[in-house]
Coordinates of C-alpha atoms and ligand atoms in Angstrom, one line a residue:
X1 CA 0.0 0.0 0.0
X2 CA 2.7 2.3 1.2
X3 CA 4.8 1.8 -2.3
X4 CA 1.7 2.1 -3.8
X5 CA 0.9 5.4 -2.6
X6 CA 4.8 6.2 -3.0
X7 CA 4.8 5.2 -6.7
X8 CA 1.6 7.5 -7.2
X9 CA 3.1 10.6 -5.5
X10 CA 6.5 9.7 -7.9
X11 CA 4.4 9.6 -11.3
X12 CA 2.1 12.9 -10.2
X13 CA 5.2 14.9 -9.1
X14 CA 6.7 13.1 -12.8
X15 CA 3.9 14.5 -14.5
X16 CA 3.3 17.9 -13.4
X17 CA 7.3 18.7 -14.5
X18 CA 6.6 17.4 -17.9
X19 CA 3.4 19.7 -18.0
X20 CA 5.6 22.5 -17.1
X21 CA 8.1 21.1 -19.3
X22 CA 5.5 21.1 -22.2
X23 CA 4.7 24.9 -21.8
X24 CA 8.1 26.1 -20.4
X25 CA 11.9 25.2 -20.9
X26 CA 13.1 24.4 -17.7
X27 CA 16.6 26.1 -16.7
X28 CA 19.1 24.6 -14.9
X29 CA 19.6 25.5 -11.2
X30 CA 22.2 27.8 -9.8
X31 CA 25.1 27.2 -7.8
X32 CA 24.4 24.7 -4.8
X33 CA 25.1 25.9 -1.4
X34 CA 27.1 23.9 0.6
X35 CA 26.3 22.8 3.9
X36 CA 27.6 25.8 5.9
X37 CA 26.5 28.4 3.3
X38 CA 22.7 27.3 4.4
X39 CA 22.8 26.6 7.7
X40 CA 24.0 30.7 7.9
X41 CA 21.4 31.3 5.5
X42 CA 18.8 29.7 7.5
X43 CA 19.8 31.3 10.9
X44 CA 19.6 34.8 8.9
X45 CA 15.8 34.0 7.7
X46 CA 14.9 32.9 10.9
X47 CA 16.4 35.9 12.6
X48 CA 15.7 38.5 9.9
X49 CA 12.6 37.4 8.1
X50 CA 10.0 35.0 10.0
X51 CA 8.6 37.7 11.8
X52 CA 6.2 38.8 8.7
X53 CA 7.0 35.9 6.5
X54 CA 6.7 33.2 9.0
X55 CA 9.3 30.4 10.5
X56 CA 7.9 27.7 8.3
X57 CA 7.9 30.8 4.9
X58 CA 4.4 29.9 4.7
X59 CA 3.7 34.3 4.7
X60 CA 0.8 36.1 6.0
X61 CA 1.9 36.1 9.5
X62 CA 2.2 39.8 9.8
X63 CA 1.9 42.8 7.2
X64 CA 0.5 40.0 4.6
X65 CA 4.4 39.4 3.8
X66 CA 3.9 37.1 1.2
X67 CA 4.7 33.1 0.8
X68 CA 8.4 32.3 0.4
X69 CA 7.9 28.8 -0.6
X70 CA 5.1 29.2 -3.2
X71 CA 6.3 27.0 -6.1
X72 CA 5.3 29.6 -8.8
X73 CA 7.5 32.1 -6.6
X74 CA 10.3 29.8 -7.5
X75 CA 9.9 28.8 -10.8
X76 CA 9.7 32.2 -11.9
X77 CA 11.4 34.6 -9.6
X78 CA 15.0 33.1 -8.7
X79 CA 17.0 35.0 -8.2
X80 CA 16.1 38.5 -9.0
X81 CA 12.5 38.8 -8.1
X82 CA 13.6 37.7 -4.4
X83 CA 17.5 39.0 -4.1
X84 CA 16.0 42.3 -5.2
X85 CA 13.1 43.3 -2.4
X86 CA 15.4 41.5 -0.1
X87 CA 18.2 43.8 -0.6
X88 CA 16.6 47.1 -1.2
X89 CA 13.1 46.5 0.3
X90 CA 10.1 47.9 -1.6
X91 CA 9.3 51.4 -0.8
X92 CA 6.5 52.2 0.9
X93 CA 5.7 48.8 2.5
X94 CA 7.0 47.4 5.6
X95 CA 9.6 45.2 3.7
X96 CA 12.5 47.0 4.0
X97 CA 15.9 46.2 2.1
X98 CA 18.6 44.1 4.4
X99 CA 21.9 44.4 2.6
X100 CA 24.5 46.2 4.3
X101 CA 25.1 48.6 1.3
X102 CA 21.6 50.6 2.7
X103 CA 22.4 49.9 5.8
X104 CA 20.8 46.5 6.2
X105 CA 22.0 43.5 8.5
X106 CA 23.2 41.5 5.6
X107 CA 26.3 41.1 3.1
X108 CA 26.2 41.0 -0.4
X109 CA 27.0 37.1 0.0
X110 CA 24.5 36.8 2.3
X111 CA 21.8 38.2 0.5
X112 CA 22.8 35.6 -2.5
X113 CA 22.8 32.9 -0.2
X114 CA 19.6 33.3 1.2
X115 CA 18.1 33.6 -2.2
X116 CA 19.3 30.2 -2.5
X117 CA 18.5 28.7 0.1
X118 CA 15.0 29.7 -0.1
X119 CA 14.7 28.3 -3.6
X120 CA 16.1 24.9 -2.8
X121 CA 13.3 24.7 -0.2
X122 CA 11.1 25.1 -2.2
X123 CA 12.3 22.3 -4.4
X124 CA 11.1 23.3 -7.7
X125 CA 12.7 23.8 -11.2
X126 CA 13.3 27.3 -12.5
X127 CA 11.3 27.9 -15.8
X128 CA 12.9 30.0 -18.8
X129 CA 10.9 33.1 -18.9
X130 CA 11.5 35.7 -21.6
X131 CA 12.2 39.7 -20.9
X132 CA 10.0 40.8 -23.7
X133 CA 7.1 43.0 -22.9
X134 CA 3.6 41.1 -22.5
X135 CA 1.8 43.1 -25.5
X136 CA -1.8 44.2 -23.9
X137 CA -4.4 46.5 -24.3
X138 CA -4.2 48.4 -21.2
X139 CA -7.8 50.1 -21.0
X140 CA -9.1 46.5 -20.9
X141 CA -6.7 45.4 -18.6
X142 CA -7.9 48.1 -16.4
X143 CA -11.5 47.3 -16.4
X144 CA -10.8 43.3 -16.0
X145 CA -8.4 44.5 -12.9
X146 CA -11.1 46.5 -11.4
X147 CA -13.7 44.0 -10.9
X148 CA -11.1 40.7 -10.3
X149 CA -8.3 42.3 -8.2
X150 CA -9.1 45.7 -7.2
X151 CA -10.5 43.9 -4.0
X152 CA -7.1 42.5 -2.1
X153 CA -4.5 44.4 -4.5
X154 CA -6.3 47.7 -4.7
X155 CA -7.5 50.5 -7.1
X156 CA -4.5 51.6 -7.6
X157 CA -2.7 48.7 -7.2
X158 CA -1.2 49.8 -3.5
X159 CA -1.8 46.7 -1.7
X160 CA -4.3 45.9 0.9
X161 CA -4.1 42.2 2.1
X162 CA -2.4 41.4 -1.0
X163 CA 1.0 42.9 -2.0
X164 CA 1.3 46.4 -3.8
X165 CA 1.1 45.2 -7.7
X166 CA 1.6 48.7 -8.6
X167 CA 4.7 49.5 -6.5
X168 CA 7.3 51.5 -8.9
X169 CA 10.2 49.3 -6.8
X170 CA 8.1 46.3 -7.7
X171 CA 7.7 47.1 -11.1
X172 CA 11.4 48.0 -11.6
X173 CA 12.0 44.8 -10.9
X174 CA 10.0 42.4 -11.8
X175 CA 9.4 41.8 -15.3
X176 CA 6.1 41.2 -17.5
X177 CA 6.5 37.9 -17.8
X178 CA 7.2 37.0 -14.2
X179 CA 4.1 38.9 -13.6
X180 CA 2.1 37.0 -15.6
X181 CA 3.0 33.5 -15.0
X182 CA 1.8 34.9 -11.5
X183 CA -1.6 35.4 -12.7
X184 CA -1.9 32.4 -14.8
X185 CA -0.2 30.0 -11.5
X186 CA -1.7 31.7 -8.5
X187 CA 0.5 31.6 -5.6
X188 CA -0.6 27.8 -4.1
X189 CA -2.1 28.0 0.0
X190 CA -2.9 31.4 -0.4
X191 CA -5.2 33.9 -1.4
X192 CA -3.7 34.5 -4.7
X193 CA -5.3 31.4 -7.3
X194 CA -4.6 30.5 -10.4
X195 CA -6.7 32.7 -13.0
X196 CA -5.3 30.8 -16.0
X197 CA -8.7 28.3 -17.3
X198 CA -10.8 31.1 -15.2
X199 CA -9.9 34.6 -17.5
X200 CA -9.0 34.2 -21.1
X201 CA -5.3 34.6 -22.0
X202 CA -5.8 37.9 -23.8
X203 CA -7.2 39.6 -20.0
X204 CA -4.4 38.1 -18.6
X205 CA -2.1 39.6 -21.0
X206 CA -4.3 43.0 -20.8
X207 CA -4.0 43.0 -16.7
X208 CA -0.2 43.0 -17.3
X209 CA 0.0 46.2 -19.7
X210 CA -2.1 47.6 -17.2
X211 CA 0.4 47.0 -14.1
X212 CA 3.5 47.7 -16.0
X213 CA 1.7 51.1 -17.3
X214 CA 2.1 52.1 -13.8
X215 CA 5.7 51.8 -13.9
X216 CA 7.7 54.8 -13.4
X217 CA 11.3 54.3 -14.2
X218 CA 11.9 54.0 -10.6
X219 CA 15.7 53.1 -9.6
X220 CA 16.6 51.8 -5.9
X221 CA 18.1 54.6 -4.1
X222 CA 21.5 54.0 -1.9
X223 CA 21.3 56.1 1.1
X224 CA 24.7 57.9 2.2
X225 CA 24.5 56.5 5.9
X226 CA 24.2 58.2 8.8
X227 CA 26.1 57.6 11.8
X228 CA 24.0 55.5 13.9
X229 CA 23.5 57.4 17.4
X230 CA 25.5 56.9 20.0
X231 CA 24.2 56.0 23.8
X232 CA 24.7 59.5 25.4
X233 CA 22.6 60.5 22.3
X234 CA 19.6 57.9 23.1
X235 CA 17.1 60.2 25.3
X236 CA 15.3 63.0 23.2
X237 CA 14.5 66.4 24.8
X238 CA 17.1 65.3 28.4
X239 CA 16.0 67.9 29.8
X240 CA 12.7 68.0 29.4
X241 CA 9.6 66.4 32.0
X242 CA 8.4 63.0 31.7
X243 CA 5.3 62.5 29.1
X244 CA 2.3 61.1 31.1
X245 CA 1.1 59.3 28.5
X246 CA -2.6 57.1 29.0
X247 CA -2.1 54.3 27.1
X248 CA -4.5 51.9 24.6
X249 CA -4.8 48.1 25.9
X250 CA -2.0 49.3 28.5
X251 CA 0.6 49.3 25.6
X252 CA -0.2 51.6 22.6
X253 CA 0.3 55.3 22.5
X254 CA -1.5 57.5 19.9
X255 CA 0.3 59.5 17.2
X256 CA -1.4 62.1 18.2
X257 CA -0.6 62.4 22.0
X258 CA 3.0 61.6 20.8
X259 CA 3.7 64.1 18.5
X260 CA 2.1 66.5 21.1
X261 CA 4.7 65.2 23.9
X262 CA 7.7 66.0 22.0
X263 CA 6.1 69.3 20.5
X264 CA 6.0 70.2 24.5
X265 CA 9.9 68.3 24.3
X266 CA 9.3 66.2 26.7
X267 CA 12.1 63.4 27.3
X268 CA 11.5 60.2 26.1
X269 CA 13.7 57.3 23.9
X270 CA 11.9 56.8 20.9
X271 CA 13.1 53.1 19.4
X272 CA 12.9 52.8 15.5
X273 CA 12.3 48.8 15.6
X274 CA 12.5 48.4 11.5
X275 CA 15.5 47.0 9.5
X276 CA 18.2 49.8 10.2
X277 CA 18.2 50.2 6.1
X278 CA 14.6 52.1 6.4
X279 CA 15.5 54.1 9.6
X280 CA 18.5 55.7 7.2
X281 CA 15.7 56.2 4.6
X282 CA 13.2 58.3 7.3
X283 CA 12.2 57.8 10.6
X284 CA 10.9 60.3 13.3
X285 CA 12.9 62.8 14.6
X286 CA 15.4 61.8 17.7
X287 CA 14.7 58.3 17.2
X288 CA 17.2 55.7 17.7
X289 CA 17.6 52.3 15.1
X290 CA 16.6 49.1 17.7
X291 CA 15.4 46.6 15.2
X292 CA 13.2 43.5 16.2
X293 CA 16.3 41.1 15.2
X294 CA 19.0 43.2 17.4
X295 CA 20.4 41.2 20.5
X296 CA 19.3 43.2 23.4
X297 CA 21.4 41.8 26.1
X298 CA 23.9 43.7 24.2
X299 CA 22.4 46.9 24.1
X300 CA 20.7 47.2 27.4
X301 CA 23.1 48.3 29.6
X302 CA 23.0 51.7 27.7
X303 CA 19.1 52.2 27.7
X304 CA 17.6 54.2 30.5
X305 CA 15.4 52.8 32.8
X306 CA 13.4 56.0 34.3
X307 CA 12.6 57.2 31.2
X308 CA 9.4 56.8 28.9
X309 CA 10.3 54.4 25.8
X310 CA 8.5 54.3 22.6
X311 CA 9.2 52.0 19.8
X312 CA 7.6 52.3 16.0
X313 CA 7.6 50.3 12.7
X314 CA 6.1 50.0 10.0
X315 CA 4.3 46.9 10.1
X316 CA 2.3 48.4 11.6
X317 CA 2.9 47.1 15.4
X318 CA 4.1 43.6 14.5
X319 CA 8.0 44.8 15.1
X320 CA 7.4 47.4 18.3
X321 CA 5.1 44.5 20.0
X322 CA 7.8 42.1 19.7
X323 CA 11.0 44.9 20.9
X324 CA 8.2 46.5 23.6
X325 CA 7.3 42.3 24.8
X326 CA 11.1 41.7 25.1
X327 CA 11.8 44.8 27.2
X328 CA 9.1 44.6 29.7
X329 CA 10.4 40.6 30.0
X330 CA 13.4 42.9 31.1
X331 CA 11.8 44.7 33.9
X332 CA 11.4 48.0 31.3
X333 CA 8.2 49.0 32.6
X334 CA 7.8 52.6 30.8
X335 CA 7.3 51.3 27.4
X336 CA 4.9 52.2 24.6
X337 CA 4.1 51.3 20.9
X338 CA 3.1 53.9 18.9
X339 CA -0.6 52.3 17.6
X340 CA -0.3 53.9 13.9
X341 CA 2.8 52.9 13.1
X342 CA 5.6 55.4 11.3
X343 CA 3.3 55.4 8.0
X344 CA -0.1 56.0 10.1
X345 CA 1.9 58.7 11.9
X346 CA 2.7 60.3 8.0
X347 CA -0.3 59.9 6.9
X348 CA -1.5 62.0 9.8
X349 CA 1.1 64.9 8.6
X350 CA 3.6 64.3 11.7
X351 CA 7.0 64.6 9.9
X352 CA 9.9 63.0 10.0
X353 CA 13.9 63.3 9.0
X354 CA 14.9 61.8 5.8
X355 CA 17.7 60.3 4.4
X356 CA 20.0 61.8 1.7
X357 CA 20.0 59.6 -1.2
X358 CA 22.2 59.2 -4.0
X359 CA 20.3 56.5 -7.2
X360 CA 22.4 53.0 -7.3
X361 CA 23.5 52.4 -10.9
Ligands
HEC1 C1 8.2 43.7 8.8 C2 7.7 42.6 8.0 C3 8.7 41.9 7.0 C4 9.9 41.4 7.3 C5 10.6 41.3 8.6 C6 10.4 40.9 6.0 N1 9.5 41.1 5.0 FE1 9.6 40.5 3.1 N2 7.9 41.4 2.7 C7 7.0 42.0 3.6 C8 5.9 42.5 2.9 C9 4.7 43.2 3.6 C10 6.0 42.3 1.5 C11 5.1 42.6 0.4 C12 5.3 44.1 0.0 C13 4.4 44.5 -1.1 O1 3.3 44.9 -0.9 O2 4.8 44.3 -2.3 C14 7.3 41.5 1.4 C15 7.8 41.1 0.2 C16 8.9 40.3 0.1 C17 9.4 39.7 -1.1 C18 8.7 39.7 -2.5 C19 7.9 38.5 -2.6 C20 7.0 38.5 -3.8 O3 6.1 37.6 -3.9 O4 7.1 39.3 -4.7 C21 10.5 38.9 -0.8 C22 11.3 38.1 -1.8 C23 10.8 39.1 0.6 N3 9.8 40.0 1.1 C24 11.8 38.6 1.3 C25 12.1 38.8 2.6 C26 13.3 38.3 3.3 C27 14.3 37.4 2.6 C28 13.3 38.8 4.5 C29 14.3 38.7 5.6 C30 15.6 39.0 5.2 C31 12.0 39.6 4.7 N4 11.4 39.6 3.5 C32 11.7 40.3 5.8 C33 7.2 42.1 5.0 C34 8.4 41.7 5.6
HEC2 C1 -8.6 37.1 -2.7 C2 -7.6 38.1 -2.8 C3 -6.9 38.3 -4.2 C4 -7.4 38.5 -5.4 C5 -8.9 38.7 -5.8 C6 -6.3 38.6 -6.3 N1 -5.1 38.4 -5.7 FE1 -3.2 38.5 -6.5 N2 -2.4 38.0 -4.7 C7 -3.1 37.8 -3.5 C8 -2.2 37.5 -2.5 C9 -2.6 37.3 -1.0 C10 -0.9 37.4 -3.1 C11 0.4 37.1 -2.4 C12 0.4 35.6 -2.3 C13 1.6 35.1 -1.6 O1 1.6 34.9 -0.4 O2 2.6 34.8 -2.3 C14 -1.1 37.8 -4.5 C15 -0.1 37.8 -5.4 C16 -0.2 38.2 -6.7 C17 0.9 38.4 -7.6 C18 2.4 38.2 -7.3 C19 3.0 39.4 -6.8 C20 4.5 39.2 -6.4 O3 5.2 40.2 -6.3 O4 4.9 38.1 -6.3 C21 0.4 38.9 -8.7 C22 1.1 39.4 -10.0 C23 -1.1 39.0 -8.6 N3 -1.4 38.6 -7.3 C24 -2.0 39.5 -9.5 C25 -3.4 39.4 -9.3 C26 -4.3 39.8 -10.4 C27 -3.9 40.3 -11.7 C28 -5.5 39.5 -9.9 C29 -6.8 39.7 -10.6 C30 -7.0 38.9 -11.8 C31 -5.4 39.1 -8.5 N4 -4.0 39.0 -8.2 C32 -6.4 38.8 -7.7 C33 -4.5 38.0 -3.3 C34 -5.4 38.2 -4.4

């Protein structure tokens, strides 16, 4: 029974490589990582990358990070569709870039490795896509887009439970034909399904004009890095009273009452809990890089006890809760999160410092 069932699995798994075969060349994989290669490379996800993406890269755990082990992903995507958010983020979501060049955690090796690693994980073949433009007629495209995807991609293709298909970092990078081998595979055990059989080829080519109509020549920008603060520079406003802040579900801290505290300069340490790479982009005033993956014990010595913390992301709470959790596990008891998040607290109009940036070739 059990070599029947084995034999079955063998023939199916057989099959559905000869049917992507059939419709696409497959291309051989690229280099193999040796042993020590992933076991770094699997420390670094689990450290840098299963907070939003999840320890088993299944996604959706926070932010709606996507899958990292969808097979389409794979097939199509290796290695530029993943090295590239993974080194230089995409702008204006939570995933930030995390090579060392923008001030990320990760070296240029590193980065290459884990793109590896991720792909032999998944344990699917790469297929030969072409770099030619999907030809499409883009009004269509729009109207078909409107009434299928509008829903979890949004209107304007920002994102809302499903990733930002209109992102001009997204776009730069990931080419027509990657995006439509999306549409036509679905991402399997998620949200995204396969729309190939369900919309006719031609939508599916009109969808893509559509999306890469959007795209706006954008080009990753490399930040010239600031000197991270040092710990006599940690508290904001020294000199200045305590905030009194009342706090949401005893933990969260409006933008609102925040931006008020420091208008009034109030003291307080204000922890930017993001990849370092997107504190050197913008982050609010005063505030000092602690990301989620940082080891405290190493740091905490130098932060304050008496006086009020507040950490931020992104994400939008996902990285502060876990920083704020490991403090008060510490005996910090003045913490906060800030509820909106940095990109909640810009919406609002609160400002913040940005980065000087020069565009990477
Ligand atoms: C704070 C949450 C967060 C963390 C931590 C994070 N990501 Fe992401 N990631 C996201 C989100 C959200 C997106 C989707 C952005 C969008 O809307 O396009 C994303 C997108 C991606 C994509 C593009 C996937 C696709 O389907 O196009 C890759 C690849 C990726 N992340 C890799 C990583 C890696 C590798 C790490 C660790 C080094 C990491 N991410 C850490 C939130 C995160
Ligand atoms: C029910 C919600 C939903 C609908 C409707 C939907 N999608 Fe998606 N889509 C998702 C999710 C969620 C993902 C990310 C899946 C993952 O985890 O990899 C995604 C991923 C994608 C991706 C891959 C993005 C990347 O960077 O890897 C493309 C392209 C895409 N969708 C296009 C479309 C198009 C075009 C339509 C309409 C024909 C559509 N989607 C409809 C939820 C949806």
């Amino acid at each position: 029974m059990y070599k029947q069932i084995l034999f079955l699995l063998t023939l199916s798994t057989m099959l559905s490589k000869v049917i992507i075969a059939q419709e696409y060349e497959t291309i051989e994989p690229p280099r193999k990582l040796t042993a020590k290669q992933a076991e770094i490379a699997e420390k670094n996800y689990l450290q840098y990358c299963a907070l939003c993406h999840g320890k088993d890269r299944q996604g959706h755990v926070n932010d709606h990070a996507p899958s990292l082990k969808s097979a389409s992903l794979f097939q199509s995507g290796v290695p530029h569709a993943i090295l590239r958010p993974m080194s230089y983020g995409r702008t204006g979501t939570p995933m930030g870039g995390y090579l060392d060049e923008v001030g990320g955690p990760m070296t240029l090796e590193e980065t290459w490795n884990l793109t590896y690693w991720l792909f032999e994980k998944s344990g699917v073949d790469r297929v030969k896509l072409s770099t030619n433009p999907v030809q499409g007629d883009i009004k269509k495209g729009e109207r078909v887009y409107q009434k299928e995807c509008s829903t979890c991609h949004g209107i304007n293709g920002e994102g809302i439970t499903a990733p930002a298909l209109g992102n001009p970092s997204a776009l730069a990078h990931n080419t027509d034909e990657f995006i439509r081998y999306a549409i036509r595979h679905g991402r399997k055990n998620t949200p995204m399904k396969a729309y190939q059989g369900i919309l006719p080829e031609q939508s599916i080519n009109d969808i893509t004009a559509f999306l890469r109509n959007k795209a706006s020549g954008w080009q990753d920008n490399k930040p010239v890095l600031k000197q991270l603060p040092t710990p006599a520079e940690y508290v904001v406003n020294p000199e200045g009273e305590h905030p009194n802040f009342t706090l949401k579900d005893d933990q969260y801290v409006m933008a609102e009452d925040l931006y008020k505290a420091l208008e009034k300069k109030q003291k307080m340490v204000l922890f930017d809990t993001r990849v370092t790479s997107v504190w050197q982009t913008a982050h609010i005033k005063g505030s000092v890089p602690l990301p989620y993956y940082a080891d405290l014990d190493a740091m905490i010595a130098d932060i304050p006890t008496d006086v009020q913390i507040v950490a931020y992301c992104s994400c939008p709470r996902a990285a502060a809760d876990h920083v704020v959790n490991k403090l008060r596990h510490k005996g910090f008891t003045k913490t906060a999160v800030l509820w909106e998040g940095i990109f909640g607290w810009m919406h609002l109009g609160f400002p913040v410092t940005r980065g000087d940036l020069s565009t990477l070739d």
